[in-house]
Short mmCIF file of C-alpha atoms in Angstrom, two decimals:
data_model
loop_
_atom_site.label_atom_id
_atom_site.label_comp_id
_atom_site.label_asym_id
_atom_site.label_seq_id
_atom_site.Cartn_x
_atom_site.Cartn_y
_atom_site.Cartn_z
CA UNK A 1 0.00 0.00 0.00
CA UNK A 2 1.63 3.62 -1.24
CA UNK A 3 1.66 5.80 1.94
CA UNK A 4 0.05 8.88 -0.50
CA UNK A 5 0.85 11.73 1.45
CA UNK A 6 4.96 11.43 1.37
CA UNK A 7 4.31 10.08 -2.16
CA UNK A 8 2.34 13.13 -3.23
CA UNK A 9 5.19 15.14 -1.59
CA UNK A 10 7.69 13.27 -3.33
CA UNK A 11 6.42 14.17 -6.63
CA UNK A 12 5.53 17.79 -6.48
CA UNK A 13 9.45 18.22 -5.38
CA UNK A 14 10.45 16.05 -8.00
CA UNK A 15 8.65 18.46 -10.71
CA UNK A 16 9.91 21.33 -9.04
CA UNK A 17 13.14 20.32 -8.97
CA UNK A 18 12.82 18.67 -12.66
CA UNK A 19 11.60 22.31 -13.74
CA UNK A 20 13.92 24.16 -11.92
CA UNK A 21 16.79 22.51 -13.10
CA UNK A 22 15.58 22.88 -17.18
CA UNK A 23 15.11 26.53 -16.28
CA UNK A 24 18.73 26.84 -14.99
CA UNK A 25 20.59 26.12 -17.92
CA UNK A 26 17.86 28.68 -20.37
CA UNK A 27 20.26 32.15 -19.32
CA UNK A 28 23.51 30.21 -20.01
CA UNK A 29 23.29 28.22 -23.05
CA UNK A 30 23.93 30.67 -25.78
CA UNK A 31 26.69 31.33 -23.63
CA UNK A 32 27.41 27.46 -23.87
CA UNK A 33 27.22 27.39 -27.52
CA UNK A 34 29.00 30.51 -28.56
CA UNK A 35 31.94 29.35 -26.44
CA UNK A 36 32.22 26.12 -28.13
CA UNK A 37 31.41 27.30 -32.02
CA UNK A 38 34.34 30.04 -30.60
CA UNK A 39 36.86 27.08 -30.67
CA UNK A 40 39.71 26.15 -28.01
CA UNK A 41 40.88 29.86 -28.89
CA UNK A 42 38.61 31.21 -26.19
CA UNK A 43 37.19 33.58 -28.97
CA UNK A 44 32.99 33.74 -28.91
CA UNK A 45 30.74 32.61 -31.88
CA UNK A 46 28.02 35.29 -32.90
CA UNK A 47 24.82 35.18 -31.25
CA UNK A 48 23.21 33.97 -34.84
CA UNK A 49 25.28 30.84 -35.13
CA UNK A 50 24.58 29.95 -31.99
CA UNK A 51 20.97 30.29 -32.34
CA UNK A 52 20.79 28.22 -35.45
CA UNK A 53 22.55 25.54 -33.15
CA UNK A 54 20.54 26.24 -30.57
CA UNK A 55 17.39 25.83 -32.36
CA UNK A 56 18.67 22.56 -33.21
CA UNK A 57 19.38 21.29 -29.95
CA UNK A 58 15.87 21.84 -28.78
CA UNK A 59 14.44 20.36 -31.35
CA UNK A 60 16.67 17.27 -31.11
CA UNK A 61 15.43 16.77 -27.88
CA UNK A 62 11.85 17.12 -28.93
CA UNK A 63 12.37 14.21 -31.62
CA UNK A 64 13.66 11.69 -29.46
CA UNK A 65 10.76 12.48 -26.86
CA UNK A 66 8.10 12.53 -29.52
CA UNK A 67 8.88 8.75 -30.46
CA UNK A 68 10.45 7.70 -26.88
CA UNK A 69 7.68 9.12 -24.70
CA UNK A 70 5.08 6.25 -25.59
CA UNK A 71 7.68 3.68 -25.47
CA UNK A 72 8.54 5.13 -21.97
CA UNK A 73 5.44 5.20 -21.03
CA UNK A 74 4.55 1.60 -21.97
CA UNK A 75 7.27 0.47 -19.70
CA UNK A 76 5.89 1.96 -17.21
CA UNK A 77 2.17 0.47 -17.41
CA UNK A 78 4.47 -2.93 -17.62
CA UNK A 79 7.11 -2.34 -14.58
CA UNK A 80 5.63 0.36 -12.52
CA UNK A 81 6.11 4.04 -12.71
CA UNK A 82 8.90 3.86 -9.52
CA UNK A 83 11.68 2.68 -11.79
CA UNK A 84 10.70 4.62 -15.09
CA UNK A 85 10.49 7.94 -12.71
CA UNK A 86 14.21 7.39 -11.00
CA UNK A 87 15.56 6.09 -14.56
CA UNK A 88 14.19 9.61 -15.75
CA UNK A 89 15.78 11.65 -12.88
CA UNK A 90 19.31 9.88 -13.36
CA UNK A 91 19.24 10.34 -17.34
CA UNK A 92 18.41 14.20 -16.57
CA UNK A 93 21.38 14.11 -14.36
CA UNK A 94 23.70 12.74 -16.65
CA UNK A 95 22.42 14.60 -19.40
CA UNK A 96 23.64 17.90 -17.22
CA UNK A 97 26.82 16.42 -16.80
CA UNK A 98 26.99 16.10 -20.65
CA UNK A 99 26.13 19.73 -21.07
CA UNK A 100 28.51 20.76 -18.50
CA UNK A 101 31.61 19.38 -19.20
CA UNK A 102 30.50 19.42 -22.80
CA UNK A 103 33.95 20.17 -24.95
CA UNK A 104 32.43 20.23 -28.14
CA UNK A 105 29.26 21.36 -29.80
CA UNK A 106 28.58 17.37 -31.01
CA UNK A 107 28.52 16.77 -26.96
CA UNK A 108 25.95 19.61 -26.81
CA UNK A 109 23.71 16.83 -28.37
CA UNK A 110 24.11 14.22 -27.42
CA UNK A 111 23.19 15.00 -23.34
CA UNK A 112 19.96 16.03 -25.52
CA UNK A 113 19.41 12.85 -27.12
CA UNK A 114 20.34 11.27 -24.04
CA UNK A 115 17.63 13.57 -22.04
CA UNK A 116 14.94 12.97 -24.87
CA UNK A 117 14.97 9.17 -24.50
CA UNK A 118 14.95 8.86 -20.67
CA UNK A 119 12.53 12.40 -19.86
CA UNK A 120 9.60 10.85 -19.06
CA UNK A 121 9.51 12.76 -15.67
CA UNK A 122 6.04 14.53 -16.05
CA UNK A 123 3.93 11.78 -18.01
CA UNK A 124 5.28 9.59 -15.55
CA UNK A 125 4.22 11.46 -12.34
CA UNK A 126 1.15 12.18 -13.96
CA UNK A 127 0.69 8.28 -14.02
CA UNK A 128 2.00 8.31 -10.67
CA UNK A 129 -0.65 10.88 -9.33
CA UNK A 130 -3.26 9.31 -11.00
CA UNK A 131 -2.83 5.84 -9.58
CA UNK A 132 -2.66 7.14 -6.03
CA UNK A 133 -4.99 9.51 -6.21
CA UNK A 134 -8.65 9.18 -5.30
CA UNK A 135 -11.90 10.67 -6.94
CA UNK A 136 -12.41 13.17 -4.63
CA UNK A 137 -8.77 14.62 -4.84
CA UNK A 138 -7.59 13.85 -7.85
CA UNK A 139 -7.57 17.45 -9.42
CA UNK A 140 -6.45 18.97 -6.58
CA UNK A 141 -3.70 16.83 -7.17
CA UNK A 142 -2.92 17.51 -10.59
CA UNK A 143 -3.34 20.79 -9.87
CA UNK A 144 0.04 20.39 -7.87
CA UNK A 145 1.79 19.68 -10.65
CA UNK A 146 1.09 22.81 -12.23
CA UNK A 147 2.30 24.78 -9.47
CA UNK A 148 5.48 22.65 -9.38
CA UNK A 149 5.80 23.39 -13.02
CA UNK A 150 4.69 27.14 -12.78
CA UNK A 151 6.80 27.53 -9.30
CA UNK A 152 9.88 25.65 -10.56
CA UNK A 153 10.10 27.87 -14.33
CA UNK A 154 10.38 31.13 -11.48
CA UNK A 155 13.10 29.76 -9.75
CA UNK A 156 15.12 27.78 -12.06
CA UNK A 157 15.87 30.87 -14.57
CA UNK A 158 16.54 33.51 -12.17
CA UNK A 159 19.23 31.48 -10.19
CA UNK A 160 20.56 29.86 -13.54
CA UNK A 161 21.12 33.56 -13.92
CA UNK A 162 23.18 34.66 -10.59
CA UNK A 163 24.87 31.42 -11.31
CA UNK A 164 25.67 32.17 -14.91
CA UNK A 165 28.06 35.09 -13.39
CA UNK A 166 30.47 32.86 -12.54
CA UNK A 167 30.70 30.96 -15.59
CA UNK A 168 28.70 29.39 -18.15
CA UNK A 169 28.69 25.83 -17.11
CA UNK A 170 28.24 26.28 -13.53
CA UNK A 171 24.50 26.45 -13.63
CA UNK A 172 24.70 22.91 -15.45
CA UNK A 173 26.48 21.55 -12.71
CA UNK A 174 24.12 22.69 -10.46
CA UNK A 175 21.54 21.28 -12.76
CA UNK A 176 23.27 18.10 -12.60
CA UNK A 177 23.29 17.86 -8.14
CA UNK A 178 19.39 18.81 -8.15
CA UNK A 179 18.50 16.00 -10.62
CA UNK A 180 20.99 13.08 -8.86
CA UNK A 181 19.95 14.43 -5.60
CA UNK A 182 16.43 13.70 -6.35
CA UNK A 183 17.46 10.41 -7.58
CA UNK A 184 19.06 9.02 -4.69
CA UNK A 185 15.70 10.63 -2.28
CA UNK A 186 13.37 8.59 -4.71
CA UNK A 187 15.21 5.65 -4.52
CA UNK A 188 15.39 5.58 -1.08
CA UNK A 189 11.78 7.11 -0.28
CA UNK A 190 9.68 6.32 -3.24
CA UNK A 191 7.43 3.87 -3.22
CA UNK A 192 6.01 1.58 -6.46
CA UNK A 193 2.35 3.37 -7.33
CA UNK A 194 0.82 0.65 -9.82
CA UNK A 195 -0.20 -2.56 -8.55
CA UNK A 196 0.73 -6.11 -9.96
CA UNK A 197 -2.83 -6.46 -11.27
CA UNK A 198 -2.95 -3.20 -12.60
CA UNK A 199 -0.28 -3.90 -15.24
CA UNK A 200 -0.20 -4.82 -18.65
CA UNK A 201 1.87 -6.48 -20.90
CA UNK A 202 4.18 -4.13 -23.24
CA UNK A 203 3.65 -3.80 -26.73
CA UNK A 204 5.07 -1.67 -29.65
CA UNK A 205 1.97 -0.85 -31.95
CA UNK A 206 0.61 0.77 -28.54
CA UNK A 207 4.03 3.04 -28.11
CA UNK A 208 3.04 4.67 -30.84
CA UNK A 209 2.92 8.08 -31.16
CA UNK A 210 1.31 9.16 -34.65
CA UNK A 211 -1.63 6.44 -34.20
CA UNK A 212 -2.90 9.40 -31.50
CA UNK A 213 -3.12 11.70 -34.14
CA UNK A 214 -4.31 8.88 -36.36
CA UNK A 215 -7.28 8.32 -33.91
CA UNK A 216 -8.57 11.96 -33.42
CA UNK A 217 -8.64 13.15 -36.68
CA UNK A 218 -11.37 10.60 -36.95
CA UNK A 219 -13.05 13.57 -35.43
CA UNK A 220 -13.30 15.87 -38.70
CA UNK A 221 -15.12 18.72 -36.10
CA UNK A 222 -11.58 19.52 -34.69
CA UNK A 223 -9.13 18.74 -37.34
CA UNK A 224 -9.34 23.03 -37.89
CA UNK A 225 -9.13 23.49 -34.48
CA UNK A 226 -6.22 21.64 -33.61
CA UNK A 227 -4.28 23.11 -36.62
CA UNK A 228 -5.44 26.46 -35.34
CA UNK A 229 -3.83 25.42 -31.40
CA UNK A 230 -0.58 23.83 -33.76
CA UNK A 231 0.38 27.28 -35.43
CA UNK A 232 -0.19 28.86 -31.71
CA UNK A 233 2.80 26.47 -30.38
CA UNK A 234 4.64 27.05 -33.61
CA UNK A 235 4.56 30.59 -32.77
CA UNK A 236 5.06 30.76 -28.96
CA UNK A 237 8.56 29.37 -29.89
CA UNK A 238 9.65 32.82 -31.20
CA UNK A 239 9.49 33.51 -27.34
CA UNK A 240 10.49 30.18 -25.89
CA UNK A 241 13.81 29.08 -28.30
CA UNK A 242 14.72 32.71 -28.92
CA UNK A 243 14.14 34.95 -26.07
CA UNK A 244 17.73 34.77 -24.90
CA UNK A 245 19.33 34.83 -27.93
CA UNK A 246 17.31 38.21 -28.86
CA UNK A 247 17.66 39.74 -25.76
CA UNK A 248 21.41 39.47 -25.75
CA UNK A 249 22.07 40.46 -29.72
CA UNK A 250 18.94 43.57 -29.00
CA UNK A 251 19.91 44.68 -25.87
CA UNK A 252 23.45 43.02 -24.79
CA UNK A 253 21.22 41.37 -21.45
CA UNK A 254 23.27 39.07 -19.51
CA UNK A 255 22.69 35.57 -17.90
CA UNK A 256 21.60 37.39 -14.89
CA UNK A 257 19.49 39.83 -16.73
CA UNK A 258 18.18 37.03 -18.98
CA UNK A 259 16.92 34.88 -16.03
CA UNK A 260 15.44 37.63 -14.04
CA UNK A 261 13.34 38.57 -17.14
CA UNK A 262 12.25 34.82 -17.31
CA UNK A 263 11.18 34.93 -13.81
CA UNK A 264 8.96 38.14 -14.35
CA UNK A 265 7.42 36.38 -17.36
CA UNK A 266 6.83 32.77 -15.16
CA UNK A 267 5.90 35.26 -12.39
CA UNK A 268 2.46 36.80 -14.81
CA UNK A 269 1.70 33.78 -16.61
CA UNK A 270 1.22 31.43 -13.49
CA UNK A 271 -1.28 34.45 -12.06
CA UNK A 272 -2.73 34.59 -15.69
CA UNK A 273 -3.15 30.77 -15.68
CA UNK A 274 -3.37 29.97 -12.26
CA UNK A 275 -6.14 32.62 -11.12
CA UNK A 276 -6.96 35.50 -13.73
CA UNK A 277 -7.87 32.71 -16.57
CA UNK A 278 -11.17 31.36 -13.96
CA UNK A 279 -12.56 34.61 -14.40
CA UNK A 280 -12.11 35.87 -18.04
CA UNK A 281 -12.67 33.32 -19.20
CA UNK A 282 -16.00 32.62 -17.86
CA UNK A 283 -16.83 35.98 -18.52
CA UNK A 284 -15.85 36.14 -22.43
CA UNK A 285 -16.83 32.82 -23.21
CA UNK A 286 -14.65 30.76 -24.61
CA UNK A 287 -15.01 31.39 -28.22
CA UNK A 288 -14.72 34.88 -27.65
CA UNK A 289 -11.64 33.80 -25.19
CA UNK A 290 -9.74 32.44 -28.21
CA UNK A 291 -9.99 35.40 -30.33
CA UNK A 292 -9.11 37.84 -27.72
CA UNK A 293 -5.97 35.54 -26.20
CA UNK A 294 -5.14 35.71 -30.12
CA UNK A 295 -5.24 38.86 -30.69
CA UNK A 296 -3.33 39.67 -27.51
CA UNK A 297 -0.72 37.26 -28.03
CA UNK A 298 -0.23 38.51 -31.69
CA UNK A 299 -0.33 42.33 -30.21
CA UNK A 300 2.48 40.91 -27.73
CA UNK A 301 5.18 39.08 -30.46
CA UNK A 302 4.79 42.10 -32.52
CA UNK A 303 5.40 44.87 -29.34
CA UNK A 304 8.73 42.53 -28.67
CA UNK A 305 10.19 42.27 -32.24
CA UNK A 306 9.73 46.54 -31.93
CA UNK A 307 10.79 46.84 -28.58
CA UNK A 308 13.31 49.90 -28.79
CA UNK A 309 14.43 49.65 -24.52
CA UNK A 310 14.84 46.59 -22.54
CA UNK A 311 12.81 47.75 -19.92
CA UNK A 312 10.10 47.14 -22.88
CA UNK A 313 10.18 43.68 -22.82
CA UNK A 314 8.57 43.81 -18.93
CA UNK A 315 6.04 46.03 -20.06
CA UNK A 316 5.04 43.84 -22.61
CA UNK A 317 5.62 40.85 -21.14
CA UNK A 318 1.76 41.37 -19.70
CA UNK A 319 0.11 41.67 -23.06
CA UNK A 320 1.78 38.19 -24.02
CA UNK A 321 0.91 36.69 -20.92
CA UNK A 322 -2.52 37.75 -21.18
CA UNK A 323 -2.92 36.02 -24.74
CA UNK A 324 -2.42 32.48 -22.52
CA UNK A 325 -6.75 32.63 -21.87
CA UNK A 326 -6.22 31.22 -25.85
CA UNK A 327 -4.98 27.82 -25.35
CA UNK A 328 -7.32 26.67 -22.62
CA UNK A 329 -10.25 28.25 -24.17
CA UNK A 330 -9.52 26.07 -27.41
CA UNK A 331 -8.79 22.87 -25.71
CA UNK A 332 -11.88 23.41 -23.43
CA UNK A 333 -13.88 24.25 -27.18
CA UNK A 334 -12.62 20.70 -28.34
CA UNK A 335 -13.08 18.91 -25.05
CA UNK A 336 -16.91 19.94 -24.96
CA UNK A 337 -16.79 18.43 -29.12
CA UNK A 338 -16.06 14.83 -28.45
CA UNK A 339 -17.73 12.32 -25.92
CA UNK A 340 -16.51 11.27 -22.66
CA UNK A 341 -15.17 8.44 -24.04
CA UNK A 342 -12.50 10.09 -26.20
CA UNK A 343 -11.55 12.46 -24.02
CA UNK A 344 -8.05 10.40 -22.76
CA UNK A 345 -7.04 10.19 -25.94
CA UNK A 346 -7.60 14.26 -26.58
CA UNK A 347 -5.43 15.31 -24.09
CA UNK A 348 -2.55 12.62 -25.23
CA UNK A 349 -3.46 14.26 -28.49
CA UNK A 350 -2.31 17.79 -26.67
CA UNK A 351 0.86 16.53 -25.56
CA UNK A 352 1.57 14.73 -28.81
CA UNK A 353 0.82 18.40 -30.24
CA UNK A 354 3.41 20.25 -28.19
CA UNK A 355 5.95 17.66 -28.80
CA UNK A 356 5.63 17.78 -32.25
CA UNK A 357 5.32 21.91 -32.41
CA UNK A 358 8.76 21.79 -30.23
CA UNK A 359 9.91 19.82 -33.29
CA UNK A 360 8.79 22.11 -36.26
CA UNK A 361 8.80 25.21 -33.84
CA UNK A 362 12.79 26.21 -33.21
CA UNK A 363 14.71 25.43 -35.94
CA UNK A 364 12.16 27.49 -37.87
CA UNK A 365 12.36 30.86 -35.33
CA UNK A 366 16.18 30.90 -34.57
CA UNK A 367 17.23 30.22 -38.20
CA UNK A 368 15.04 33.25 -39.22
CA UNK A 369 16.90 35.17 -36.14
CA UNK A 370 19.79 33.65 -37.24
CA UNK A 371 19.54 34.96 -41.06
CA UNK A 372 18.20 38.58 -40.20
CA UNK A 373 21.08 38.94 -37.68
CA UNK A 374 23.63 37.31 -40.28
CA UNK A 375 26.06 39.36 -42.81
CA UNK A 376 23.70 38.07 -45.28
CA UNK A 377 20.79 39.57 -44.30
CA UNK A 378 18.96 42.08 -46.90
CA UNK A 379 17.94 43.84 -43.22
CA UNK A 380 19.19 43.78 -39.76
CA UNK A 381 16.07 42.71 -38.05
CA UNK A 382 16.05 40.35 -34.86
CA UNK A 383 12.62 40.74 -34.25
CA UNK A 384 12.08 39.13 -37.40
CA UNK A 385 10.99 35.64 -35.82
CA UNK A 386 8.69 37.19 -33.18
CA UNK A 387 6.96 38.55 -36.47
CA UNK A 388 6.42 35.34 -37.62
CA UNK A 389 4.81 34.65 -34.58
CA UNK A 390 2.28 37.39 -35.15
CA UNK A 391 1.29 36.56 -38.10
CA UNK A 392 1.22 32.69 -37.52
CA UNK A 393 -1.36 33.74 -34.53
CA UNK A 394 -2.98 35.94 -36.78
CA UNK A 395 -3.62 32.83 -39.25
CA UNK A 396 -4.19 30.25 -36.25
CA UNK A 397 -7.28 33.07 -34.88
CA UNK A 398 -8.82 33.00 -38.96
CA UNK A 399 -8.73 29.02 -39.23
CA UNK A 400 -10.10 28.99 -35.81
CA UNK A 401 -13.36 31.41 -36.64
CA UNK A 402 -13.59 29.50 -39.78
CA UNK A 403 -13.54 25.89 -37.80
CA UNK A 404 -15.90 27.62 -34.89
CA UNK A 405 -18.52 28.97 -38.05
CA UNK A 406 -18.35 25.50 -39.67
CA UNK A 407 -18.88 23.04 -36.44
CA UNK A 408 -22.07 25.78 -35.30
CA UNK A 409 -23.24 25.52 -39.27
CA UNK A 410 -23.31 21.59 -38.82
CA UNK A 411 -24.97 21.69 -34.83
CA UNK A 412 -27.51 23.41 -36.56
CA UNK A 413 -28.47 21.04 -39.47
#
């Protein structure tokens, strides 16, 4: 019998920790990566060859989760989520390591393929939660994982920063401790969630990851809506892959500068999601959520990519934030489409989403920084991928009307 309450304990600090320790390394890495494009003669690499790298790493990562995840998470249903979930933390701690002593760019990558494969961490807990949790608490339990996430994105980039100041590969060192640290407290306090009779047998046409997609687009009511929530994750990676790059060619920011900023911005979307978004919401409605998050989150990429002052960014840092009531309001659109019955298989459909967007999503925006910050560039513009974002918002907001119009023509029939 799992003793919940230590359990439940266990895994909010093991998300926090998880989160906090992704959000150290953010300030630092183009740090990281100019150093090593620089060479051994200690000279740096400009800030647009290292984000073309950069966008690469990222989205190496995001491969080898996209096809690992469901494997990953098969092995769990088939050994128990205790040994998947401590496998996870000890790959994220070598995959640190990797980064940290890193002394070439090919290193850089493969800590992220090694970190793709074995970060199952969240899907995992989730599992976790959901086998020890009862009816009655179940959301307030999930709910914890969103402030471990939301709590852990605050503190992880604003110490990565201080940390940063005393060289770039400290903060992955520190990385490194948080994530073997959390290891060794699992494996001594964790106890196995899933039963014996609760497990199944492993197979690979299950760990599959496009039969998800396969399986809702059966659903021909939602195929424009989840295109419309696809170009929305395409776009939020102008901010997400490129804010630190573009901060440091705009305004010269530092690591410590970098993660502060990152800390403001985790700071106003956890009280946009956490709080703000129950009331708006509500209020709006959701379809007339999605069109205002839209337009707010297109109003916010295009203030950043013509922010003059980096006190700017701050400023409009709210306007972005505010655009999050977009996402929810789409996903609770769809949710209210299909029956009960599908509705596991929606939100797997999410995830598979955002893995696939963190695919597409950064080699797209920090090449296009890249080339507009380049000698080649007809313009120097490095707002030129949060311009993209705007205008890939601006699309996702017409498919969506058009989808909404459509699936209230056909209610109506």
């Amino acid at each position: 019998m799992v003793s919940k309450k230590p359990a439940v304990g266990f895994i909010f600090i093991t998300l926090l920790l998880d989160v906090t320790g992704w959000g150290i390394i953010i300030p630092v890495m183009p740090n990281l990566v100019r150093e090593l494009l620089g060479g051994s003669a200690g000279t740096l690499a400009s800030v647009s060859d290292a984000a073309t790298y950069g966008g690469w790493l990222i989205s190496s990562y995001a491969i080898t989760q996209f096809f690992c995840a469901p494997i990953v998470g098969g092995l769990s249903d088939r050994y128990g989520r205790r040994p998947v979930l401590l496998g996870s933390l000890f790959g994220f701690g070598v995959d640190f390591l990797f980064l940290g002593f890193a002394p070439t760019i090919e290193w850089l990558f493969v800590g992220r393929i090694i970190a793709g494969v074995m970060g199952a961490s969240f899907s995992t807990a989730g599992a976790y939660i959901a086998d020890i949790s009862t009816p009655e608490n179940k959301a307030q339990n999930f709910g914890m994982m969103g402030a471990a996430f939301g709590l852990g994105f605050i503190i992880g980039p604003v110490l990565g920063g201080l940390l940063g100041s005393y060289g770039s590969r400290v903060p992955f060192f520190a990385a490194a401790g948080l994530a073997l640290l959390n290891f060794l407290y699992g494996y001594f306090i964790l106890p196995e969630s899933l039963k014996e009779e609760n497990r199944r047998a492993f197979t690979w046409k299950r760990a599959n990851p496009i039969g998800t997609f396969k399986s809702l687009f059966r659903f021909k009511v939602i195929v424009g809506l989840f295109v419309s929530l696809a170009l929305v994750n395409i776009a939020g990676h102008a901010i997400q892959s490129n804010w630190s790059y573009y901060t440091i060619e705009k305004f010269k920011w530092t690591p410590k500068l970098i993660g502060i900023s990152l800390g403001v911005v985790g700071i106003v979307f956890s009280i946009v999601q956490g709080g703000l978004i129950r009331v708006i919401i509500p209020k709006l409605g959701q379809q007339r959520s999605v069109y205002v998050g839209l337009g707010l989150y297109a109003l916010g990429f295009l203030l950043y990519a013509f922010a003059t002052e980096g006190w700017m960014m701050y400023a409009f840092t709210v306007v972005y934030c505010f655009g999050g009531i977009a996402g929810p309001a789409l996903q609770g659109i769809m949710s209210g489409i299909l029956p009960p019955s599908e509705q596991g298989e929606l939100q797997g459909g999410f995830t598979s989403l955002m893995s696939a967007a963190s695919i597409i999503g950064p080699p797209i925006m920090n090449n296009l920084f890249a080339y507009f910050t380049g000698p080649d560039a007809p313009i120097y513009f490095p707002g030129a991928a949060m311009l993209l974002g705007a205008i890939l918002t601006l699309l996702s907001a017409v498919w969506a009307r058009e989808s909404l119009k459509k699936n209230l023509a056909s209610a109506h029939r």
